CSV table of C-alpha atoms and ligand atoms in Angstrom, one decimal:
chain,number,residue,atom,x,y,z
A,1,MET,CA,3.5,-29.3,75.7
A,2,ASP,CA,0.8,-31.2,73.4
A,3,ASP,CA,-1.3,-27.9,73.9
A,4,LEU,CA,1.6,-26.1,72.1
A,5,LYS,CA,1.7,-29.1,69.3
A,6,SER,CA,-1.6,-28.8,68.6
A,7,LYS,CA,-2.0,-25.1,68.7
A,8,TYR,CA,0.9,-24.6,66.1
A,9,LEU,CA,-0.1,-27.1,64.0
A,10,THR,CA,-3.6,-25.7,63.8
A,11,LEU,CA,-2.4,-22.4,62.9
A,12,ILE,CA,0.2,-23.6,60.3
A,13,ALA,CA,-2.6,-25.8,58.7
A,14,ASP,CA,-4.8,-22.5,58.4
A,15,ALA,CA,-2.4,-19.9,57.4
A,16,GLY,CA,-3.1,-18.4,54.2
A,17,ASP,CA,0.0,-17.1,52.9
A,18,GLU,CA,3.6,-17.3,53.3
A,19,ASN,CA,3.9,-13.9,55.7
A,20,THR,CA,1.4,-15.7,57.8
A,21,LEU,CA,3.8,-18.5,58.2
A,22,GLU,CA,6.7,-16.9,58.6
A,23,ASP,CA,4.8,-15.1,61.7
A,24,LEU,CA,4.1,-18.4,63.2
A,25,ARG,CA,7.9,-19.5,62.9
A,26,VAL,CA,9.0,-16.3,64.5
A,27,GLN,CA,6.0,-16.6,67.2
A,28,ALA,CA,7.0,-20.5,67.9
A,29,LEU,CA,10.7,-20.8,67.3
A,30,GLY,CA,12.2,-17.2,67.0
A,31,LYS,CA,14.4,-16.0,69.8
A,32,LYS,CA,11.9,-15.0,72.0
A,33,GLY,CA,9.5,-17.6,70.6
A,34,GLU,CA,7.2,-19.7,72.9
A,35,ILE,CA,9.5,-22.9,72.0
A,36,SER,CA,12.7,-21.2,72.7
A,37,LEU,CA,11.5,-20.0,75.9
A,38,GLN,CA,10.9,-23.3,76.9
A,39,MET,CA,14.1,-24.6,75.9
A,40,ARG,CA,15.7,-22.4,78.3
A,41,GLU,CA,13.6,-23.5,81.2
A,42,LEU,CA,15.4,-26.9,80.6
A,43,GLY,CA,18.7,-25.2,82.5
A,44,LYS,CA,16.6,-24.9,85.4
A,45,MET,CA,15.7,-28.4,85.4
A,46,THR,CA,16.7,-31.4,87.2
A,47,PRO,CA,18.7,-33.9,85.3
A,48,GLU,CA,15.8,-36.4,85.4
A,49,GLU,CA,13.2,-33.7,84.1
A,50,ARG,CA,15.4,-32.6,81.6
A,51,GLN,CA,16.1,-36.1,79.8
A,52,THR,CA,12.4,-36.5,79.3
A,53,ALA,CA,12.0,-32.7,78.4
A,54,GLY,CA,14.5,-32.0,76.7
A,55,PRO,CA,14.1,-34.8,73.6
A,56,ALA,CA,10.0,-34.0,73.6
A,57,LEU,CA,11.1,-30.1,73.3
A,58,ASN,CA,13.4,-31.0,70.1
A,59,ALA,CA,11.0,-33.4,68.5
A,60,LEU,CA,8.3,-30.3,69.0
A,61,LYS,CA,10.6,-28.0,67.4
A,62,ASN,CA,11.2,-30.6,64.4
A,63,GLU,CA,7.9,-31.3,63.9
A,64,ILE,CA,7.0,-27.5,63.9
A,65,ASN,CA,9.6,-27.1,61.1
A,66,SER,CA,8.6,-29.8,58.8
A,67,ALA,CA,4.9,-28.5,59.3
A,68,LEU,CA,6.2,-25.2,58.0
A,69,ALA,CA,8.0,-26.6,55.3
A,70,ALA,CA,5.5,-28.6,54.1
A,71,LYS,CA,2.8,-25.9,54.0
A,72,LYS,CA,5.2,-23.2,52.6
A,73,SER,CA,5.6,-25.5,49.7
A,74,GLY,CA,1.9,-26.4,49.5
A,75,LEU,CA,1.1,-22.6,49.3
A,76,GLN,CA,3.9,-22.2,46.7
A,77,ASP,CA,2.2,-25.2,44.8
A,78,ALA,CA,-1.1,-23.3,44.8
A,79,ALA,CA,0.3,-19.9,43.9
A,80,LEU,CA,1.6,-21.6,40.8
A,81,ASP,CA,-1.4,-23.3,40.0
A,82,GLU,CA,-3.3,-20.1,40.1
A,83,ARG,CA,-0.8,-18.4,37.9
A,84,LEU,CA,-0.9,-21.0,35.3
A,85,ARG,CA,-4.7,-21.0,35.9
A,86,SER,CA,-5.2,-17.1,35.1
A,87,GLU,CA,-2.3,-16.3,32.9
A,88,TRP,CA,-3.0,-18.9,30.4
A,89,LEU,CA,-2.8,-18.0,26.8
A,90,ASP,CA,-3.6,-20.2,23.8
A,91,VAL,CA,-0.7,-20.0,21.4
A,92,THR,CA,-2.7,-21.6,18.5
A,93,LEU,CA,-5.3,-18.6,18.4
A,94,PRO,CA,-4.8,-17.0,14.9
A,95,SER,CA,-3.3,-13.5,15.1
A,96,ARG,CA,-5.5,-10.6,15.4
A,97,GLN,CA,-6.2,-8.9,11.6
A,98,ARG,CA,-4.4,-5.8,11.2
A,99,PRO,CA,-5.4,-3.9,7.8
A,100,ALA,CA,-2.8,-3.8,5.8
A,101,GLY,CA,-1.9,-1.1,2.9
A,102,THR,CA,-1.9,-2.1,-0.8
A,103,ILE,CA,-0.6,-0.6,-4.0
A,104,HIS,CA,-3.5,0.9,-5.8
A,105,PRO,CA,-4.3,-1.2,-9.1
A,106,ILE,CA,-3.8,2.2,-11.3
A,107,SER,CA,-0.3,2.6,-9.2
A,108,GLN,CA,0.4,-1.0,-10.4
A,109,VAL,CA,-0.2,-0.6,-13.9
A,110,THR,CA,1.7,2.8,-14.2
A,111,ASP,CA,4.8,1.0,-12.8
A,112,GLU,CA,4.0,-1.6,-15.3
A,113,VAL,CA,4.4,0.6,-17.9
A,114,THR,CA,7.2,2.6,-16.6
A,115,ALA,CA,9.3,-0.4,-16.6
A,116,ILE,CA,8.3,-1.2,-20.2
A,117,PHE,CA,9.4,2.0,-21.5
A,118,ALA,CA,12.4,2.2,-19.3
A,119,ASP,CA,13.5,-0.8,-20.9
A,120,MET,CA,13.3,1.3,-24.5
A,121,GLY,CA,15.4,4.1,-22.8
A,122,PHE,CA,12.5,6.4,-21.6
A,123,SER,CA,12.8,8.1,-18.5
A,124,VAL,CA,9.9,9.4,-16.1
A,125,ALA,CA,8.8,13.1,-15.9
A,126,GLU,CA,6.1,15.0,-13.6
A,127,GLY,CA,4.9,18.3,-13.0
A,128,PRO,CA,2.0,20.5,-11.8
A,129,GLN,CA,-1.4,19.0,-12.1
A,130,ILE,CA,-2.8,22.9,-11.6
A,131,GLU,CA,-1.5,24.5,-14.9
A,132,SER,CA,-1.3,27.7,-16.7
A,133,ASP,CA,-3.6,28.0,-19.9
A,134,TRP,CA,0.0,28.5,-21.9
A,135,TYR,CA,1.2,25.1,-20.7
A,136,ASN,CA,-2.0,23.3,-21.3
A,137,PHE,CA,-3.4,24.8,-24.1
A,138,ASP,CA,-1.3,27.5,-26.5
A,139,ALA,CA,1.9,25.7,-26.2
A,140,LEU,CA,0.3,22.5,-27.7
A,141,ASN,CA,-0.9,24.7,-30.5
A,142,ILE,CA,-4.6,24.8,-29.0
A,143,PRO,CA,-5.1,28.8,-29.1
A,144,GLY,CA,-7.8,30.6,-27.4
A,145,HIS,CA,-10.6,30.2,-30.1
A,146,HIS,CA,-9.6,26.6,-30.7
A,147,PRO,CA,-12.8,24.3,-30.1
A,148,ALA,CA,-10.3,21.9,-28.6
A,149,ARG,CA,-10.9,24.0,-25.4
A,150,ALA,CA,-14.4,23.8,-25.2
A,151,GLU,CA,-14.6,19.8,-26.0
A,152,MET,CA,-11.9,19.2,-23.2
A,153,ASP,CA,-14.3,19.9,-20.2
A,154,THR,CA,-11.9,21.9,-18.8
A,155,PHE,CA,-12.0,22.7,-14.8
A,156,TYR,CA,-10.9,26.0,-14.3
A,157,THR,CA,-9.4,28.1,-11.0
A,158,HIS,CA,-11.4,31.4,-10.2
A,159,ARG,CA,-9.4,34.9,-10.4
A,160,LYS,CA,-10.0,37.5,-7.9
A,161,GLU,CA,-12.6,40.3,-9.1
A,162,GLY,CA,-11.0,42.7,-11.5
A,163,ASP,CA,-7.8,39.8,-12.1
A,164,ASN,CA,-8.6,39.6,-16.1
A,165,ARG,CA,-5.5,37.2,-16.6
A,166,PRO,CA,-6.6,33.9,-18.1
A,167,PRO,CA,-7.5,31.5,-15.1
A,168,HIS,CA,-5.1,28.7,-14.1
A,169,VAL,CA,-6.6,24.8,-15.3
A,170,LEU,CA,-6.8,21.5,-13.8
A,171,ARG,CA,-4.4,20.0,-16.4
A,172,THR,CA,-6.7,18.0,-19.0
A,173,HIS,CA,-3.5,15.7,-20.2
A,174,THR,CA,0.3,15.5,-19.2
A,175,SER,CA,1.3,16.8,-22.2
A,176,PRO,CA,2.3,20.6,-20.4
A,177,VAL,CA,5.0,18.2,-18.7
A,178,GLN,CA,6.6,17.5,-21.6
A,179,ILE,CA,6.6,21.0,-22.7
A,180,ARG,CA,8.3,21.9,-19.3
A,181,SER,CA,10.6,19.2,-19.6
A,182,LEU,CA,11.6,20.1,-23.3
A,183,GLU,CA,11.9,23.7,-22.2
A,184,ALA,CA,14.2,22.8,-19.4
A,185,ASN,CA,16.3,19.9,-21.0
A,186,GLY,CA,16.3,21.0,-24.8
A,187,ALA,CA,16.6,18.2,-27.2
A,188,PRO,CA,17.2,15.4,-27.8
A,189,ILE,CA,14.9,14.0,-25.2
A,190,ARG,CA,13.3,10.6,-24.4
A,191,ILE,CA,10.8,10.7,-21.7
A,192,ILE,CA,7.1,9.5,-20.6
A,193,CYS,CA,4.6,11.4,-18.3
A,194,PRO,CA,2.6,9.5,-16.2
A,195,GLY,CA,0.4,11.5,-13.9
A,196,ARG,CA,-3.4,12.3,-12.9
A,197,VAL,CA,-5.4,14.6,-15.3
A,198,TYR,CA,-8.9,16.3,-15.3
A,199,ARG,CA,-12.2,16.7,-17.2
A,200,ALA,CA,-15.6,17.4,-16.5
A,201,ASP,CA,-16.8,14.3,-17.5
A,202,TYR,CA,-18.4,11.3,-15.3
A,203,ASP,CA,-20.0,7.8,-16.9
A,204,GLN,CA,-18.9,4.1,-17.0
A,205,THR,CA,-15.8,4.6,-18.7
A,206,HIS,CA,-15.2,8.4,-17.7
A,207,THR,CA,-14.3,9.8,-14.5
A,208,PRO,CA,-13.7,13.4,-13.8
A,209,MET,CA,-9.8,12.5,-12.7
A,210,PHE,CA,-8.0,9.9,-14.6
A,211,ASN,CA,-4.6,8.9,-15.3
A,212,GLN,CA,-2.8,9.1,-18.3
A,213,VAL,CA,0.7,8.5,-19.9
A,214,GLU,CA,2.3,10.6,-22.8
A,215,GLY,CA,5.5,9.8,-24.4
A,216,LEU,CA,8.0,12.2,-26.3
A,217,ALA,CA,11.1,11.2,-28.0
A,218,ILE,CA,12.7,14.3,-30.1
A,219,ASP,CA,16.2,13.7,-31.8
A,220,LYS,CA,17.4,14.6,-35.3
A,221,ASP,CA,16.3,11.5,-37.0
A,222,ILE,CA,13.4,10.3,-35.3
A,223,SER,CA,10.7,8.8,-38.0
A,224,MET,CA,7.0,7.3,-37.5
A,225,ALA,CA,8.8,4.0,-38.2
A,226,ASN,CA,10.2,4.7,-34.7
A,227,LEU,CA,6.7,5.4,-33.0
A,228,LYS,CA,5.7,2.3,-34.8
A,229,TRP,CA,8.3,0.0,-33.0
A,230,VAL,CA,8.1,1.6,-29.9
A,231,LEU,CA,4.3,1.0,-29.4
A,232,GLU,CA,4.5,-2.4,-30.7
A,233,GLU,CA,7.1,-3.2,-28.2
A,234,PHE,CA,4.7,-1.2,-25.5
A,235,VAL,CA,1.8,-3.4,-26.9
A,236,LYS,CA,3.6,-6.9,-26.5
A,237,ALA,CA,5.2,-6.1,-23.1
A,238,PHE,CA,2.1,-4.7,-21.5
A,239,PHE,CA,-0.8,-7.3,-22.8
A,240,GLU,CA,1.7,-10.1,-22.6
A,241,VAL,CA,1.5,-11.3,-25.9
A,242,ASP,CA,4.6,-12.5,-28.5
A,243,ASP,CA,3.0,-10.9,-31.4
A,244,VAL,CA,0.3,-8.3,-32.2
A,245,GLU,CA,-0.6,-6.1,-35.2
A,246,LEU,CA,-1.1,-2.5,-35.0
A,247,ARG,CA,-3.4,-0.5,-37.3
A,248,PHE,CA,-2.6,3.4,-37.5
A,249,ARG,CA,-5.9,5.2,-38.5
A,250,ALA,CA,-5.2,8.8,-39.9
A,251,SER,CA,-6.7,11.3,-37.2
A,252,HIS,CA,-6.3,14.8,-35.9
A,253,PHE,CA,-5.0,16.3,-32.8
A,254,PRO,CA,-3.6,20.1,-32.7
A,255,PHE,CA,-0.2,19.3,-31.3
A,256,THR,CA,1.0,16.5,-33.7
A,257,GLU,CA,1.2,16.4,-37.7
A,258,PRO,CA,0.6,13.8,-39.0
A,259,SER,CA,-1.8,12.1,-36.3
A,260,ALA,CA,-2.7,8.8,-36.0
A,261,GLU,CA,-5.2,6.6,-33.8
A,262,VAL,CA,-3.4,3.2,-33.3
A,263,ASP,CA,-5.8,0.1,-32.8
A,264,ILE,CA,-4.5,-3.4,-31.9
A,265,ARG,CA,-5.6,-6.5,-33.2
A,266,CYS,CA,-8.1,-8.6,-30.7
A,267,SER,CA,-11.0,-10.5,-30.6
A,268,TRP,CA,-13.6,-10.6,-27.7
A,269,GLU,CA,-14.6,-14.4,-27.4
A,270,GLY,CA,-17.3,-14.8,-24.2
A,271,GLY,CA,-16.5,-11.3,-23.5
A,272,THR,CA,-13.1,-11.4,-22.7
A,273,LEU,CA,-10.5,-9.6,-24.5
A,274,LYS,CA,-8.0,-11.6,-26.2
A,275,VAL,CA,-5.1,-9.3,-28.0
A,276,GLY,CA,-3.3,-10.2,-30.9
A,277,GLU,CA,-5.8,-12.4,-32.6
A,278,GLY,CA,-9.2,-12.2,-34.0
A,279,ASP,CA,-11.1,-10.1,-36.4
A,280,ASP,CA,-11.9,-6.8,-34.2
A,281,TRP,CA,-9.7,-3.8,-33.5
A,282,LEU,CA,-9.4,-2.0,-30.5
A,283,GLU,CA,-8.2,1.4,-30.2
A,284,ILE,CA,-5.7,1.9,-27.4
A,285,LEU,CA,-3.7,5.4,-28.0
A,286,GLY,CA,-3.3,8.5,-30.0
A,287,SER,CA,-0.2,9.5,-31.6
A,288,GLY,CA,1.5,11.6,-34.1
A,289,MET,CA,4.7,13.5,-35.2
A,290,VAL,CA,5.2,16.9,-32.8
A,291,HIS,CA,3.7,19.8,-34.9
A,292,PRO,CA,6.8,22.2,-35.8
A,293,LYS,CA,4.9,25.0,-33.5
A,294,VAL,CA,4.9,23.0,-30.4
A,295,LEU,CA,8.6,22.5,-30.8
A,296,THR,CA,8.8,25.9,-31.3
A,297,ALA,CA,6.8,26.8,-28.3
A,298,ALA,CA,9.0,24.6,-26.3
A,299,GLY,CA,12.1,26.5,-27.4
A,300,VAL,CA,13.3,23.7,-29.9
A,301,ASP,CA,14.2,24.4,-33.5
A,302,PRO,CA,12.0,22.6,-35.9
A,303,ASN,CA,14.6,22.4,-38.4
A,304,GLU,CA,16.9,20.6,-36.5
A,305,TYR,CA,14.9,18.2,-34.3
A,306,GLN,CA,11.7,16.0,-34.7
A,307,GLY,CA,10.0,13.4,-32.9
A,308,PHE,CA,7.2,11.8,-32.0
A,309,ALA,CA,4.5,11.7,-29.0
A,310,PHE,CA,1.5,9.6,-28.0
A,311,GLY,CA,-1.1,9.5,-25.2
A,312,VAL,CA,-2.5,6.6,-23.6
A,313,GLY,CA,-5.5,6.5,-20.9
A,314,ILE,CA,-3.6,4.2,-17.8
A,315,ASP,CA,-7.1,3.4,-16.6
A,316,ARG,CA,-8.5,2.7,-19.8
A,317,ILE,CA,-5.7,-0.1,-20.7
A,318,ALA,CA,-5.7,-1.3,-17.0
A,319,MET,CA,-9.9,-2.1,-17.5
A,320,LEU,CA,-8.8,-4.1,-20.9
A,321,LYS,CA,-5.8,-5.9,-19.4
A,322,TYR,CA,-7.8,-6.8,-16.3
A,323,GLY,CA,-11.4,-7.2,-17.5
A,324,VAL,CA,-12.4,-4.3,-15.5
A,325,PRO,CA,-16.2,-3.3,-17.1
A,326,ASP,CA,-16.7,0.0,-15.0
A,327,LEU,CA,-13.7,3.0,-14.5
A,328,ARG,CA,-15.5,4.0,-11.3
A,329,ALA,CA,-14.3,0.7,-9.7
A,330,PHE,CA,-11.2,2.2,-9.6
A,331,PHE,CA,-11.8,5.2,-7.2
A,332,ASP,CA,-14.7,4.1,-5.0
A,333,SER,CA,-13.3,2.6,-1.8
A,334,ASP,CA,-14.4,-0.5,-1.9
A,335,LEU,CA,-11.5,-3.2,-2.9
A,336,ARG,CA,-13.5,-6.2,-3.5
A,337,TRP,CA,-14.6,-5.7,-7.3
A,338,LEU,CA,-10.9,-4.9,-7.9
A,339,ARG,CA,-9.9,-8.3,-5.9
A,340,HIS,CA,-12.5,-10.0,-8.0
A,341,TYR,CA,-10.7,-9.1,-11.4
A,342,GLY,CA,-7.4,-10.0,-10.1
A,343,PHE,CA,-5.3,-7.3,-9.1
A,344,ARG,CA,-2.2,-9.0,-7.4
A,345,SER,CA,-1.0,-6.0,-5.7
A,346,LEU,CA,-4.2,-6.4,-3.7
A,347,ASP,CA,-3.7,-9.5,-2.2
A,348,VAL,CA,-2.1,-9.7,1.2
A,349,PRO,CA,0.7,-12.2,2.2
A,350,THR,CA,-0.4,-14.6,4.8
A,351,LEU,CA,1.9,-16.4,7.4
A,352,ASP,CA,1.9,-19.9,5.6
A,353,GLY,CA,3.0,-18.4,2.5
A,354,GLY,CA,0.1,-17.9,0.6
A,355,LEU,CA,-2.3,-14.9,-0.1
A,356,SER,CA,-5.3,-14.0,1.3
A,357,ARG,CA,-8.2,-11.9,-0.7
B,1,LIG,C1,-4.9,10.9,-26.6
B,1,LIG,C2,-4.0,11.4,-27.7
B,1,LIG,C3,-1.9,12.2,-27.6
B,1,LIG,C4,-0.3,13.8,-27.6
B,1,LIG,C5,-0.9,12.9,-26.7
B,1,LIG,C6,1.6,15.1,-27.3
B,1,LIG,C7,2.5,15.8,-26.5
B,1,LIG,C8,3.4,16.8,-27.0
B,1,LIG,C9,3.6,17.2,-28.2
B,1,LIG,C10,2.9,16.6,-29.2
B,1,LIG,CL1,4.4,17.5,-25.9
B,1,LIG,N1,1.7,15.7,-28.7
B,1,LIG,N2,1.0,14.5,-26.8
B,1,LIG,C11,0.4,13.7,-29.2
B,1,LIG,C12,-0.8,12.8,-29.7
B,1,LIG,C13,-1.8,11.9,-28.9
B,1,LIG,O1,-3.0,11.7,-27.0
B,1,LIG,O2,-5.9,10.2,-27.1
B,1,LIG,N3,-4.7,10.3,-25.6
B,1,LIG,C14,-5.5,9.3,-24.9
C-alpha cells in the first residue's frame, strides 16, 4: 500500500497538465482503478484484516484526492500566471498615429469668402472648368482678335484633324459660370462663383492653376455705390478689421464699363501686412459695372437691368491674410510650410483637447 501511495504521489507531482491528472485519477480511483479494486478485496478479508486495511485504504484514497486537487489548482495558477505574462498589454502606451485628412487652406479661405457673401444675400454658382471659347471669351466681350485673349496665356484643347471649330479652353476666369447662371436664371441675380482657373504662368506669385471668386449682382437699380459697400463689407469681414479705406482706381476690362481696380489702405510693418491703417495701398481685386454687351450676350436687356461684377484671386488674398510669401506653398504636397503660417484647418485635434501640428 505504501508502494501505491508513493507511486501515485510521484506521478501526480510530475503531471504537466490537467488531462494527465484526470488520467491518473481514473487509473487510481476510477471504477476499475487500482485503489477501487483493492477496496473491493475488503469483502473477502477477515474482520480483523478489514479493520486495519479499510481505514488505511480510505486514508490513501483521501490523500490521493487531495494531492490531485492541490496539483490541479497549482496547474491552474501556473496557467493564469503564464497568460498574464504573455497577454500583458500596456494601456498607457500612446495610440498608433493615423494620418488624418485636413481641409486644404484654399478650401478654408473659399469657405470664409463664401460665408461673408452669403450674409449679403449672394448664393454660390458652379460650372465647368473646360469651357467653349464663347463662354470664356466672346460672351464677355473678348472677340477673337482681342489682345486679352493672347494676354491670358490660355490653355487650349486639341481638335481632331480637319475640325476647324474653335478649340475649347481651360477657363481663364470663373466669369463663364456667371454668364451661364444669368442665361439660365435671368435677372435679378446675386451670385458668387468660386473655383479653379487656368493660365500658362509659373513663378512666386503665379501658378498654372489657381483659384478665383467672381461676384455678380444684377437688378434694376444697382450702382457703383452698391459695389463699394459690398466690397467694403467683404474686406472688413475677411481681414477681420473694424474699418478699412478702399481706393477705386480707373482701369479697363473688356467685360465692365466703367472698370475699377480696388486697393485697400495698409502698412507693411516689419514685413507683416496690416490692413486698414498705414501709408501703403494694396491691390486686391478688379471690378466694374457689367458691360451692356455682356448683359445682351447673356440674354438680359441692358435697358432694363444693370449691375456690378468683380473678381478676386483666392490664393492671393489667402497669401495676404496668412502671410504666405510663395503661392507654390499651396500646391506642393508638403504641409509644413502652410502649418507654419497658422492655417487652423491643418491642425489635428488630440485626445487631451489640444491641437497637434
Ligand atoms: C481681376 C478682374 C474682374 C469681372 C472680373 C465679370 C463677370 C461678368 C461680367 C462682368 Cl459675367 N465682369 N467679372 C469684372 C471685373 C473684374 O476680375 O483682376 N480679377 C482678379
